[in-house]
């Protein structure tokens, strides 16, 4: 701004926008505007007009904020650059793009600086930085505040500060260690006869935090009350007819909902197959966690933060403000609670199940798990009171779990990189995914085989021996909203150069896909 230039600051989620806006408006009053998808048309137009006329110096928002018409752009910042929300893919309407890639290209075009920030960088981004394609800057300590302010807070609260000076002579910037993480092997809990969703360590930790009037975050990356509904008489599972995956039961709505196509069914009183009444609800979601917390700790005030309770306009900000004002003791949520929240009274984070998504057949499954666990662990101990994390898992020996428990990005990165090198995945190769969706299963299979045949011929013609084909195969989620899904994946140094073939209707190309599911 001193150079007469303007800035764009991107955050991955709307839920993080209010917190970010408060900080920037306090520092740059009257010069900040916000852009995200939940603005009204009038609000969006007003911001666009003010940006174009030069009345705005800083634009903050989600990925679409990148296209605000700012002149003299000098800086683009992507906070949590690893987050998949920066990618706009179907079913969202076109244009489809990666905001991270666009930001880098945009900055190069206008001569601006682009900063990608993350405590858990995307493996490909970090690889590029280590190889000199980007400038790597590190923050080895958790800087939390100014010494004078922290001293006043400690005196007000009557506690001893856990913050430390970076140097003995430095009385300004203070840092605090990352919270201790305790890994609980849930297999051992079962062996000793403890069958609660909360381990004994987590129960004791929750009880202690409540007694001290501190706050708690409980994290589970699944919505709903139960993830599987079936009949105990005949074994019939309640599945979505369109997607062939189990319905998730949402107790608050008394409905079963498909989390792929949003199909809904009423809560079953009888089995639709045998008419039996012994319908069982199995599995766990955030609704179930909240119900169990209220049963075990009836005195605790709880609030839930997931997609089911944030559909209304302003819901994210209301929930965050309510919890920040200590109107609730325990915040229960999905990955929304893992991203960038700064809540000084949170001294305990409990991860109900660290294994969700870890074993999916996708090359980025371990990376996603490590990132979300490390991020949610970072919500604990951000204030004077310090903090602890309890991580429950049935796979304590997995390298992603081990690295996350030690806040150890470098160890995770080294192990992940060796696996990707061995199997030829990014950053050692590029991927191009051709994905087809058709109502007729035989048609999409036939088209997939034809596409694969054409690609093999092109590989042979161009002698592109370093490029390989994965498939054609049905996708892991083989049917969504009544459409059968098949894919062909090209893996090599420049796979898109080979895809100069016409694609049938219902097929599309994904370059650098986020997932192969």
Short mmCIF file of C-alpha atoms in Angstrom, two decimals:
data_model
loop_
_atom_site.label_atom_id
_atom_site.label_comp_id
_atom_site.label_asym_id
_atom_site.label_seq_id
_atom_site.Cartn_x
_atom_site.Cartn_y
_atom_site.Cartn_z
CA UNK A 1 0.00 0.00 0.00
CA UNK A 2 2.92 2.41 0.70
CA UNK A 3 4.00 1.84 -2.92
CA UNK A 4 0.54 2.89 -4.14
CA UNK A 5 -0.40 -0.67 -5.07
CA UNK A 6 -3.32 -2.89 -4.06
CA UNK A 7 -3.69 -6.38 -2.62
CA UNK A 8 -5.91 -9.47 -2.78
CA UNK A 9 -6.02 -11.86 0.18
CA UNK A 10 -7.73 -15.22 -0.38
CA UNK A 11 -9.04 -17.60 2.27
CA UNK A 12 -10.37 -21.08 1.42
CA UNK A 13 -13.72 -20.96 3.25
CA UNK A 14 -16.46 -18.40 3.78
CA UNK A 15 -16.41 -19.46 7.44
CA UNK A 16 -12.93 -17.93 7.82
CA UNK A 17 -13.82 -14.65 6.14
CA UNK A 18 -15.34 -12.77 9.16
CA UNK A 19 -12.28 -13.43 11.33
CA UNK A 20 -9.93 -12.30 8.57
CA UNK A 21 -11.99 -9.21 7.75
CA UNK A 22 -11.99 -8.04 11.37
CA UNK A 23 -8.20 -8.14 11.47
CA UNK A 24 -7.68 -6.30 8.19
CA UNK A 25 -10.37 -3.68 8.80
CA UNK A 26 -8.79 -2.91 12.19
CA UNK A 27 -5.43 -2.35 10.49
CA UNK A 28 -6.68 -0.64 7.29
CA UNK A 29 -10.03 1.03 8.13
CA UNK A 30 -12.12 2.13 5.17
CA UNK A 31 -9.86 0.43 2.63
CA UNK A 32 -11.05 -3.20 2.74
CA UNK A 33 -13.85 -5.01 0.86
CA UNK A 34 -15.00 -8.60 0.86
CA UNK A 35 -16.00 -10.92 -2.00
CA UNK A 36 -17.55 -14.39 -1.67
CA UNK A 37 -20.39 -16.41 -3.14
CA UNK A 38 -22.94 -15.60 -0.43
CA UNK A 39 -23.07 -11.89 -1.17
CA UNK A 40 -26.28 -10.62 -2.73
CA UNK A 41 -26.16 -9.37 -6.32
CA UNK A 42 -26.34 -5.81 -5.04
CA UNK A 43 -23.45 -6.31 -2.62
CA UNK A 44 -21.38 -8.00 -5.28
CA UNK A 45 -22.01 -5.20 -7.78
CA UNK A 46 -21.21 -2.50 -5.23
CA UNK A 47 -17.87 -4.13 -4.39
CA UNK A 48 -17.05 -4.60 -8.09
CA UNK A 49 -17.85 -0.92 -8.79
CA UNK A 50 -15.78 0.37 -5.86
CA UNK A 51 -12.83 -1.87 -6.82
CA UNK A 52 -12.91 -0.69 -10.41
CA UNK A 53 -13.11 2.98 -9.42
CA UNK A 54 -10.08 2.66 -7.14
CA UNK A 55 -11.96 3.10 -3.82
CA UNK A 56 -10.66 -0.22 -2.45
CA UNK A 57 -7.08 -1.09 -1.58
CA UNK A 58 -7.50 -4.62 -0.14
CA UNK A 59 -9.95 -7.30 -1.30
CA UNK A 60 -10.50 -10.30 0.97
CA UNK A 61 -12.51 -13.36 0.05
CA UNK A 62 -12.74 -16.84 -1.32
CA UNK A 63 -11.44 -17.93 -4.72
CA UNK A 64 -13.73 -15.65 -6.78
CA UNK A 65 -12.21 -12.60 -5.05
CA UNK A 66 -9.18 -13.19 -7.28
CA UNK A 67 -11.10 -11.61 -10.17
CA UNK A 68 -11.90 -8.30 -8.45
CA UNK A 69 -11.00 -5.52 -10.94
CA UNK A 70 -8.17 -3.92 -8.97
CA UNK A 71 -5.67 -1.73 -10.79
CA UNK A 72 -2.02 -1.52 -9.77
CA UNK A 73 -2.11 -4.94 -8.15
CA UNK A 74 1.06 -5.53 -6.11
CA UNK A 75 0.30 -8.55 -3.91
CA UNK A 76 -1.79 -11.73 -3.94
CA UNK A 77 -1.90 -13.89 -0.81
CA UNK A 78 -3.40 -17.39 -0.56
CA UNK A 79 -3.85 -18.37 3.05
CA UNK A 80 -3.94 -22.18 3.53
CA UNK A 81 -2.74 -22.64 -0.04
CA UNK A 82 -3.07 -26.41 0.22
CA UNK A 83 -6.84 -26.28 0.61
CA UNK A 84 -8.91 -28.01 -2.07
CA UNK A 85 -11.57 -25.28 -1.87
CA UNK A 86 -9.31 -23.17 -4.12
CA UNK A 87 -10.20 -25.50 -6.96
CA UNK A 88 -13.50 -24.91 -8.79
CA UNK A 89 -14.63 -28.14 -10.41
CA UNK A 90 -18.02 -29.50 -11.48
CA UNK A 91 -20.80 -29.55 -10.34
CA UNK A 92 -20.02 -25.86 -9.76
CA UNK A 93 -20.74 -23.89 -12.94
CA UNK A 94 -17.86 -22.86 -15.25
CA UNK A 95 -15.28 -21.48 -15.36
CA UNK A 96 -13.40 -24.40 -13.80
CA UNK A 97 -9.99 -23.41 -12.49
CA UNK A 98 -7.45 -23.67 -9.70
CA UNK A 99 -7.24 -20.32 -7.91
CA UNK A 100 -3.71 -21.15 -6.81
CA UNK A 101 -2.49 -21.66 -10.38
CA UNK A 102 -4.41 -18.61 -11.61
CA UNK A 103 -2.96 -16.46 -8.79
CA UNK A 104 0.60 -17.44 -9.69
CA UNK A 105 0.02 -16.72 -13.37
CA UNK A 106 -1.83 -13.47 -12.61
CA UNK A 107 1.03 -12.22 -10.40
CA UNK A 108 3.55 -13.00 -13.13
CA UNK A 109 1.49 -11.14 -15.74
CA UNK A 110 1.21 -7.92 -13.72
CA UNK A 111 4.53 -8.08 -11.89
CA UNK A 112 3.01 -8.66 -8.46
CA UNK A 113 4.21 -10.81 -5.59
CA UNK A 114 2.28 -14.01 -4.87
CA UNK A 115 2.54 -15.52 -1.38
CA UNK A 116 1.31 -19.06 -0.71
CA UNK A 117 0.98 -19.63 3.03
CA UNK A 118 0.36 -22.89 4.89
CA UNK A 119 1.52 -24.89 7.89
CA UNK A 120 0.88 -28.02 5.80
CA UNK A 121 1.83 -27.07 2.21
CA UNK A 122 0.64 -29.06 -0.75
CA UNK A 123 3.36 -31.62 -1.47
CA UNK A 124 3.76 -30.40 -5.05
CA UNK A 125 4.03 -26.75 -3.94
CA UNK A 126 6.67 -27.61 -1.35
CA UNK A 127 8.60 -29.70 -3.89
CA UNK A 128 8.63 -26.76 -6.30
CA UNK A 129 9.85 -24.42 -3.53
CA UNK A 130 12.63 -26.78 -2.51
CA UNK A 131 13.72 -27.04 -6.13
CA UNK A 132 13.96 -23.29 -6.61
CA UNK A 133 10.79 -22.74 -8.65
CA UNK A 134 9.44 -20.68 -5.74
CA UNK A 135 11.17 -18.85 -2.91
CA UNK A 136 10.83 -20.83 0.33
CA UNK A 137 10.37 -18.84 3.54
CA UNK A 138 9.79 -20.61 6.86
CA UNK A 139 8.32 -19.54 10.20
CA UNK A 140 9.90 -21.98 12.65
CA UNK A 141 8.11 -20.58 15.71
CA UNK A 142 4.44 -20.01 16.46
CA UNK A 143 4.40 -16.21 16.79
CA UNK A 144 1.35 -15.21 18.81
CA UNK A 145 1.52 -11.60 20.00
CA UNK A 146 3.21 -8.54 21.41
CA UNK A 147 4.90 -8.87 24.79
CA UNK A 148 3.15 -5.92 26.41
CA UNK A 149 -0.31 -7.10 25.39
CA UNK A 150 0.36 -10.66 26.54
CA UNK A 151 1.60 -9.41 29.93
CA UNK A 152 -1.60 -7.40 30.41
CA UNK A 153 -3.73 -10.43 29.48
CA UNK A 154 -1.86 -12.65 31.92
CA UNK A 155 -2.32 -10.14 34.75
CA UNK A 156 -6.03 -9.81 33.95
CA UNK A 157 -6.57 -13.58 33.94
CA UNK A 158 -4.30 -14.20 36.93
CA UNK A 159 -2.25 -16.84 35.08
CA UNK A 160 1.40 -17.31 34.24
CA UNK A 161 2.19 -16.73 30.60
CA UNK A 162 3.54 -19.72 28.61
CA UNK A 163 4.84 -17.45 25.87
CA UNK A 164 8.55 -17.00 25.28
CA UNK A 165 10.65 -14.28 23.68
CA UNK A 166 12.31 -15.19 20.40
CA UNK A 167 15.54 -13.80 21.80
CA UNK A 168 16.50 -12.85 25.33
CA UNK A 169 16.72 -9.21 24.27
CA UNK A 170 13.40 -9.22 22.41
CA UNK A 171 10.45 -7.96 24.46
CA UNK A 172 8.02 -7.60 21.55
CA UNK A 173 7.23 -10.70 19.48
CA UNK A 174 6.41 -13.76 21.58
CA UNK A 175 5.98 -17.38 20.62
CA UNK A 176 4.40 -20.44 22.20
CA UNK A 177 5.16 -24.14 21.58
CA UNK A 178 2.73 -26.21 19.57
CA UNK A 179 0.35 -28.27 21.72
CA UNK A 180 1.17 -31.75 22.95
CA UNK A 181 -0.59 -34.48 20.97
CA UNK A 182 -1.47 -37.78 22.61
CA UNK A 183 -2.32 -40.67 20.28
CA UNK A 184 -4.87 -43.15 21.62
CA UNK A 185 -4.98 -46.65 20.11
CA UNK A 186 -8.71 -47.40 20.08
CA UNK A 187 -7.99 -51.09 19.59
CA UNK A 188 -6.53 -51.13 23.09
CA UNK A 189 -9.62 -49.34 24.41
CA UNK A 190 -11.74 -52.18 23.07
CA UNK A 191 -9.42 -54.83 24.51
CA UNK A 192 -9.86 -53.42 28.01
CA UNK A 193 -13.65 -53.29 27.57
CA UNK A 194 -14.05 -49.55 27.02
CA UNK A 195 -16.54 -49.17 24.14
CA UNK A 196 -17.40 -45.46 24.28
CA UNK A 197 -16.68 -43.26 21.25
CA UNK A 198 -14.57 -41.23 23.70
CA UNK A 199 -11.39 -42.85 24.98
CA UNK A 200 -10.66 -42.72 28.70
CA UNK A 201 -7.95 -40.09 28.14
CA UNK A 202 -10.34 -37.91 26.15
CA UNK A 203 -13.11 -38.24 28.74
CA UNK A 204 -10.74 -37.19 31.52
CA UNK A 205 -9.42 -34.30 29.43
CA UNK A 206 -12.93 -33.03 28.60
CA UNK A 207 -13.91 -33.25 32.25
CA UNK A 208 -10.83 -31.28 33.31
CA UNK A 209 -11.31 -28.54 30.72
CA UNK A 210 -14.97 -28.11 31.69
CA UNK A 211 -14.05 -27.82 35.37
CA UNK A 212 -11.53 -25.08 34.53
CA UNK A 213 -14.09 -23.22 32.36
CA UNK A 214 -11.98 -23.69 29.26
CA UNK A 215 -13.21 -24.50 25.76
CA UNK A 216 -13.00 -27.68 23.69
CA UNK A 217 -13.15 -28.58 20.00
CA UNK A 218 -14.23 -32.10 19.00
CA UNK A 219 -13.48 -32.94 15.37
CA UNK A 220 -15.02 -35.63 13.16
CA UNK A 221 -15.01 -35.28 9.39
CA UNK A 222 -18.46 -36.81 8.93
CA UNK A 223 -21.87 -35.21 9.15
CA UNK A 224 -25.08 -36.71 10.47
CA UNK A 225 -26.13 -39.03 13.26
CA UNK A 226 -25.29 -42.39 11.69
CA UNK A 227 -23.53 -43.33 8.47
CA UNK A 228 -25.22 -46.68 7.89
CA UNK A 229 -28.84 -47.77 8.34
CA UNK A 230 -29.77 -51.44 8.05
CA UNK A 231 -32.29 -54.06 9.12
CA UNK A 232 -31.13 -56.49 11.80
CA UNK A 233 -33.68 -59.10 10.66
CA UNK A 234 -32.84 -59.45 6.95
CA UNK A 235 -29.63 -57.41 6.65
CA UNK A 236 -31.01 -54.98 4.06
CA UNK A 237 -29.02 -51.72 3.92
CA UNK A 238 -30.78 -48.46 3.12
CA UNK A 239 -29.04 -47.20 -0.02
CA UNK A 240 -29.58 -44.33 -2.40
CA UNK A 241 -31.08 -45.76 -5.56
CA UNK A 242 -29.31 -43.17 -7.68
CA UNK A 243 -25.81 -43.59 -6.25
CA UNK A 244 -25.78 -47.09 -4.72
CA UNK A 245 -24.15 -45.83 -1.53
CA UNK A 246 -25.57 -46.00 2.00
CA UNK A 247 -27.78 -43.19 3.23
CA UNK A 248 -26.57 -41.09 6.16
CA UNK A 249 -29.16 -40.64 8.89
CA UNK A 250 -29.75 -37.10 10.15
CA UNK A 251 -31.66 -37.23 13.40
CA UNK A 252 -32.42 -33.49 13.55
CA UNK A 253 -34.26 -33.73 10.21
CA UNK A 254 -35.65 -37.26 10.77
CA UNK A 255 -34.34 -38.04 7.29
CA UNK A 256 -31.85 -40.24 5.51
CA UNK A 257 -29.75 -38.19 3.08
CA UNK A 258 -27.38 -39.20 0.28
CA UNK A 259 -24.25 -37.07 0.61
CA UNK A 260 -23.56 -37.39 -3.11
CA UNK A 261 -26.82 -36.40 -4.83
CA UNK A 262 -28.74 -35.03 -1.81
CA UNK A 263 -31.61 -37.50 -2.27
CA UNK A 264 -33.73 -37.68 0.88
CA UNK A 265 -35.92 -40.33 2.47
CA UNK A 266 -37.97 -40.28 5.62
CA UNK A 267 -36.67 -41.98 8.73
CA UNK A 268 -37.71 -45.64 8.28
CA UNK A 269 -40.14 -47.19 10.78
CA UNK A 270 -39.91 -50.60 9.11
CA UNK A 271 -37.52 -52.34 6.76
CA UNK A 272 -38.72 -51.81 3.16
CA UNK A 273 -37.73 -55.40 2.31
CA UNK A 274 -38.97 -57.63 5.12
CA UNK A 275 -41.15 -55.11 7.01
CA UNK A 276 -39.20 -55.84 10.18
CA UNK A 277 -39.04 -53.21 12.91
CA UNK A 278 -35.46 -53.84 14.07
CA UNK A 279 -33.87 -51.04 12.04
CA UNK A 280 -30.36 -50.31 13.31
CA UNK A 281 -28.37 -47.08 13.01
CA UNK A 282 -24.63 -47.67 12.76
CA UNK A 283 -21.56 -45.48 12.33
CA UNK A 284 -20.93 -41.98 13.59
CA UNK A 285 -21.27 -38.37 12.48
CA UNK A 286 -21.16 -34.97 14.13
CA UNK A 287 -24.80 -35.20 15.22
CA UNK A 288 -24.02 -38.44 17.01
CA UNK A 289 -20.99 -36.91 18.72
CA UNK A 290 -23.08 -33.98 19.95
CA UNK A 291 -25.78 -36.30 21.30
CA UNK A 292 -23.21 -38.39 23.18
CA UNK A 293 -21.51 -35.30 24.64
CA UNK A 294 -24.87 -34.09 25.93
CA UNK A 295 -25.55 -37.49 27.46
CA UNK A 296 -22.16 -37.85 29.17
CA UNK A 297 -21.71 -34.18 30.08
CA UNK A 298 -25.24 -32.78 30.50
CA UNK A 299 -23.87 -29.58 32.03
CA UNK A 300 -21.79 -28.76 28.93
CA UNK A 301 -23.07 -26.22 26.43
CA UNK A 302 -22.49 -27.50 22.90
CA UNK A 303 -22.63 -26.03 19.42
CA UNK A 304 -22.23 -27.87 16.12
CA UNK A 305 -20.50 -26.48 13.02
CA UNK A 306 -20.97 -28.44 9.80
CA UNK A 307 -22.68 -28.05 6.43
CA UNK A 308 -26.07 -29.01 7.88
CA UNK A 309 -26.24 -26.03 10.25
CA UNK A 310 -24.57 -23.38 8.08
CA UNK A 311 -26.92 -23.23 5.10
CA UNK A 312 -28.55 -19.97 6.22
CA UNK A 313 -26.96 -16.65 5.44
CA UNK A 314 -24.61 -15.50 8.19
CA UNK A 315 -24.63 -18.87 9.98
CA UNK A 316 -20.83 -19.23 10.00
CA UNK A 317 -20.33 -15.88 11.68
CA UNK A 318 -23.10 -16.49 14.24
CA UNK A 319 -21.62 -19.82 15.30
CA UNK A 320 -18.08 -18.46 15.48
CA UNK A 321 -19.11 -15.38 17.46
CA UNK A 322 -21.20 -17.47 19.84
CA UNK A 323 -18.29 -19.77 20.59
CA UNK A 324 -15.76 -16.95 20.79
CA UNK A 325 -18.02 -15.17 23.33
CA UNK A 326 -18.01 -18.37 25.43
CA UNK A 327 -21.72 -19.01 24.97
CA UNK A 328 -20.74 -22.65 24.42
CA UNK A 329 -18.12 -24.87 26.01
CA UNK A 330 -17.68 -27.49 23.26
CA UNK A 331 -17.58 -26.92 19.51
CA UNK A 332 -18.29 -30.07 17.48
CA UNK A 333 -17.59 -29.96 13.77
CA UNK A 334 -16.18 -31.24 10.52
CA UNK A 335 -13.18 -29.81 8.65
CA UNK A 336 -14.70 -26.33 9.02
CA UNK A 337 -13.30 -26.19 12.57
CA UNK A 338 -9.81 -27.16 11.37
CA UNK A 339 -9.07 -24.12 9.22
CA UNK A 340 -7.34 -21.10 10.65
CA UNK A 341 -9.56 -20.36 13.66
CA UNK A 342 -7.87 -18.44 16.44
CA UNK A 343 -9.75 -19.16 19.68
CA UNK A 344 -7.55 -18.44 22.73
CA UNK A 345 -9.80 -20.23 25.26
CA UNK A 346 -9.59 -23.56 23.40
CA UNK A 347 -7.23 -25.72 25.45
CA UNK A 348 -8.34 -29.13 24.21
CA UNK A 349 -8.90 -30.59 20.74
CA UNK A 350 -10.26 -34.12 20.50
CA UNK A 351 -10.10 -35.98 17.17
CA UNK A 352 -12.83 -38.62 17.42
CA UNK A 353 -11.59 -40.69 14.48
CA UNK A 354 -8.33 -39.82 12.75
CA UNK A 355 -8.78 -42.60 10.19
CA UNK A 356 -11.66 -41.12 8.17
CA UNK A 357 -10.56 -41.09 4.53
CA UNK A 358 -7.10 -42.50 5.24
CA UNK A 359 -7.60 -45.78 3.37
CA UNK A 360 -9.43 -44.45 0.32
CA UNK A 361 -7.86 -45.64 -2.97
CA UNK A 362 -6.45 -42.25 -3.92
CA UNK A 363 -2.82 -41.18 -4.06
CA UNK A 364 -3.56 -38.05 -1.98
CA UNK A 365 -5.45 -39.81 0.84
CA UNK A 366 -2.53 -39.74 3.28
CA UNK A 367 -1.74 -36.10 2.44
CA UNK A 368 -5.34 -35.01 3.09
CA UNK A 369 -5.39 -36.87 6.40
CA UNK A 370 -2.08 -35.41 7.56
CA UNK A 371 -3.13 -31.90 6.60
CA UNK A 372 -6.50 -31.92 8.35
CA UNK A 373 -5.13 -33.57 11.52
CA UNK A 374 -2.22 -31.12 11.76
CA UNK A 375 -4.50 -28.17 11.09
CA UNK A 376 -7.12 -29.15 13.67
CA UNK A 377 -4.40 -29.87 16.26
CA UNK A 378 -3.22 -26.31 15.69
CA UNK A 379 -6.51 -24.95 17.06
CA UNK A 380 -5.46 -25.93 20.60
CA UNK A 381 -3.26 -23.87 22.89
CA UNK A 382 -3.32 -20.60 20.97
CA UNK A 383 -3.70 -18.54 24.15
CA UNK A 384 -2.11 -18.05 27.55
CA UNK A 385 -3.60 -21.28 28.90
CA UNK A 386 -1.74 -23.66 26.58
CA UNK A 387 -3.41 -26.76 25.21
CA UNK A 388 -3.51 -30.46 24.48
CA UNK A 389 -4.71 -32.67 21.62
CA UNK A 390 -6.12 -36.19 21.91
CA UNK A 391 -6.02 -38.08 18.61
CA UNK A 392 -8.05 -41.32 18.51
CA UNK A 393 -7.19 -43.88 15.84
CA UNK A 394 -7.25 -47.55 14.94
CA UNK A 395 -4.08 -47.05 12.85
CA UNK A 396 -1.57 -45.41 15.21
CA UNK A 397 1.40 -46.80 13.28
CA UNK A 398 0.49 -45.06 9.98
CA UNK A 399 3.12 -42.51 8.94
CA UNK A 400 0.53 -39.76 8.41
CA UNK A 401 -0.82 -40.25 11.95
CA UNK A 402 2.66 -40.37 13.42
CA UNK A 403 3.81 -37.22 11.62
CA UNK A 404 0.65 -35.30 12.50
CA UNK A 405 1.02 -36.20 16.17
CA UNK A 406 4.47 -34.59 16.15
CA UNK A 407 3.51 -31.55 14.03
CA UNK A 408 6.26 -32.90 11.79
CA UNK A 409 5.73 -31.80 8.19
CA UNK A 410 9.25 -32.64 7.04
CA UNK A 411 9.03 -36.28 8.12
CA UNK A 412 5.66 -36.67 6.42
CA UNK A 413 6.92 -34.94 3.28
CA UNK A 414 9.98 -37.18 3.00
CA UNK A 415 7.95 -40.38 3.37
CA UNK A 416 5.20 -39.21 1.02
CA UNK A 417 7.72 -38.11 -1.58
CA UNK A 418 9.48 -41.49 -1.56
CA UNK A 419 6.15 -43.28 -2.15
CA UNK A 420 5.19 -40.96 -4.99
CA UNK A 421 8.60 -41.35 -6.61
CA UNK A 422 8.23 -45.13 -6.49
CA UNK A 423 4.77 -45.07 -8.09
CA UNK A 424 5.24 -42.17 -10.49
CA UNK A 425 2.74 -39.73 -9.02
CA UNK A 426 3.02 -35.91 -8.77
CA UNK A 427 5.39 -34.14 -8.42
CA UNK A 428 7.36 -36.75 -10.41
CA UNK A 429 4.74 -36.87 -13.15
CA UNK A 430 1.61 -35.06 -14.25
CA UNK A 431 -1.86 -36.56 -14.34
CA UNK A 432 -4.72 -36.04 -16.76
CA UNK A 433 -8.02 -37.70 -15.95
CA UNK A 434 -10.76 -38.30 -18.51
CA UNK A 435 -14.01 -38.84 -16.63
CA UNK A 436 -17.26 -40.09 -18.12
CA UNK A 437 -20.82 -40.08 -16.78
CA UNK A 438 -23.67 -41.83 -18.52
CA UNK A 439 -27.04 -43.24 -17.50
CA UNK A 440 -26.30 -46.46 -19.38
CA UNK A 441 -23.54 -48.52 -17.78
CA UNK A 442 -22.71 -50.45 -20.96
CA UNK A 443 -22.45 -47.23 -22.97
CA UNK A 444 -20.00 -45.53 -20.60
CA UNK A 445 -17.88 -48.69 -20.38
CA UNK A 446 -17.75 -48.97 -24.16
CA UNK A 447 -16.80 -45.31 -24.53
CA UNK A 448 -14.08 -45.69 -21.89
CA UNK A 449 -12.55 -48.61 -23.76
CA UNK A 450 -12.64 -46.70 -27.04
CA UNK A 451 -10.95 -43.66 -25.48
CA UNK A 452 -8.25 -45.87 -23.95
CA UNK A 453 -7.62 -47.55 -27.32
CA UNK A 454 -7.19 -44.18 -29.05
CA UNK A 455 -4.81 -43.00 -26.33
CA UNK A 456 -2.70 -46.15 -26.58
CA UNK A 457 -2.43 -45.59 -30.34
CA UNK A 458 -1.31 -41.98 -29.81
CA UNK A 459 1.28 -43.08 -27.24
CA UNK A 460 2.60 -45.61 -29.73
CA UNK A 461 2.61 -43.12 -32.63
CA UNK A 462 4.46 -40.45 -30.64
CA UNK A 463 6.71 -43.00 -28.91
CA UNK A 464 5.72 -41.46 -25.58
CA UNK A 465 7.08 -44.41 -23.64
CA UNK A 466 7.32 -42.40 -20.42
CA UNK A 467 3.53 -41.96 -20.37
CA UNK A 468 1.29 -44.72 -19.04
CA UNK A 469 -2.45 -45.32 -18.93
CA UNK A 470 -4.37 -46.25 -15.79
CA UNK A 471 -7.66 -47.87 -16.74
CA UNK A 472 -10.19 -47.75 -18.14
CA UNK A 473 -11.86 -48.57 -14.83
CA UNK A 474 -15.04 -47.70 -12.96
CA UNK A 475 -14.54 -44.87 -10.47
CA UNK A 476 -14.46 -45.69 -6.76
CA UNK A 477 -17.79 -43.88 -6.49
CA UNK A 478 -19.10 -45.79 -9.47
CA UNK A 479 -22.55 -44.26 -9.59
CA UNK A 480 -23.62 -40.72 -8.63
CA UNK A 481 -27.11 -39.24 -9.14
CA UNK A 482 -28.03 -42.13 -11.45
CA UNK A 483 -24.97 -41.72 -13.67
CA UNK A 484 -22.42 -44.51 -14.04
CA UNK A 485 -18.85 -43.18 -13.82
CA UNK A 486 -15.73 -44.50 -15.58
CA UNK A 487 -12.29 -42.97 -15.91
CA UNK A 488 -9.09 -43.18 -17.93
CA UNK A 489 -5.99 -41.62 -16.36
CA UNK A 490 -2.83 -40.61 -18.20
CA UNK A 491 0.37 -40.36 -16.17
CA UNK A 492 3.54 -38.88 -17.61
CA UNK A 493 5.65 -35.74 -18.17
CA UNK A 494 3.09 -34.05 -20.47
CA UNK A 495 -0.05 -36.18 -20.72
CA UNK A 496 -2.35 -33.44 -22.05
CA UNK A 497 -0.36 -33.28 -25.29
CA UNK A 498 -1.68 -36.75 -26.12
CA UNK A 499 -5.36 -35.95 -25.55
CA UNK A 500 -6.07 -34.49 -28.95
CA UNK A 501 -9.06 -36.76 -29.47
CA UNK A 502 -12.76 -35.90 -29.54
CA UNK A 503 -14.51 -36.83 -26.30
CA UNK A 504 -18.08 -38.17 -26.37
CA UNK A 505 -20.87 -36.20 -24.73
CA UNK A 506 -20.81 -36.76 -20.99
CA UNK A 507 -17.00 -36.92 -20.81
CA UNK A 508 -14.63 -34.24 -19.58
CA UNK A 509 -10.91 -33.71 -19.05
CA UNK A 510 -9.43 -32.91 -15.64
CA UNK A 511 -5.82 -31.69 -15.62
CA UNK A 512 -3.99 -32.24 -12.31
CA UNK A 513 -7.11 -33.77 -10.70
CA UNK A 514 -7.53 -33.38 -6.96
CA UNK A 515 -8.86 -36.90 -6.63
CA UNK A 516 -9.03 -40.18 -8.54
CA UNK A 517 -12.13 -41.35 -6.68
#
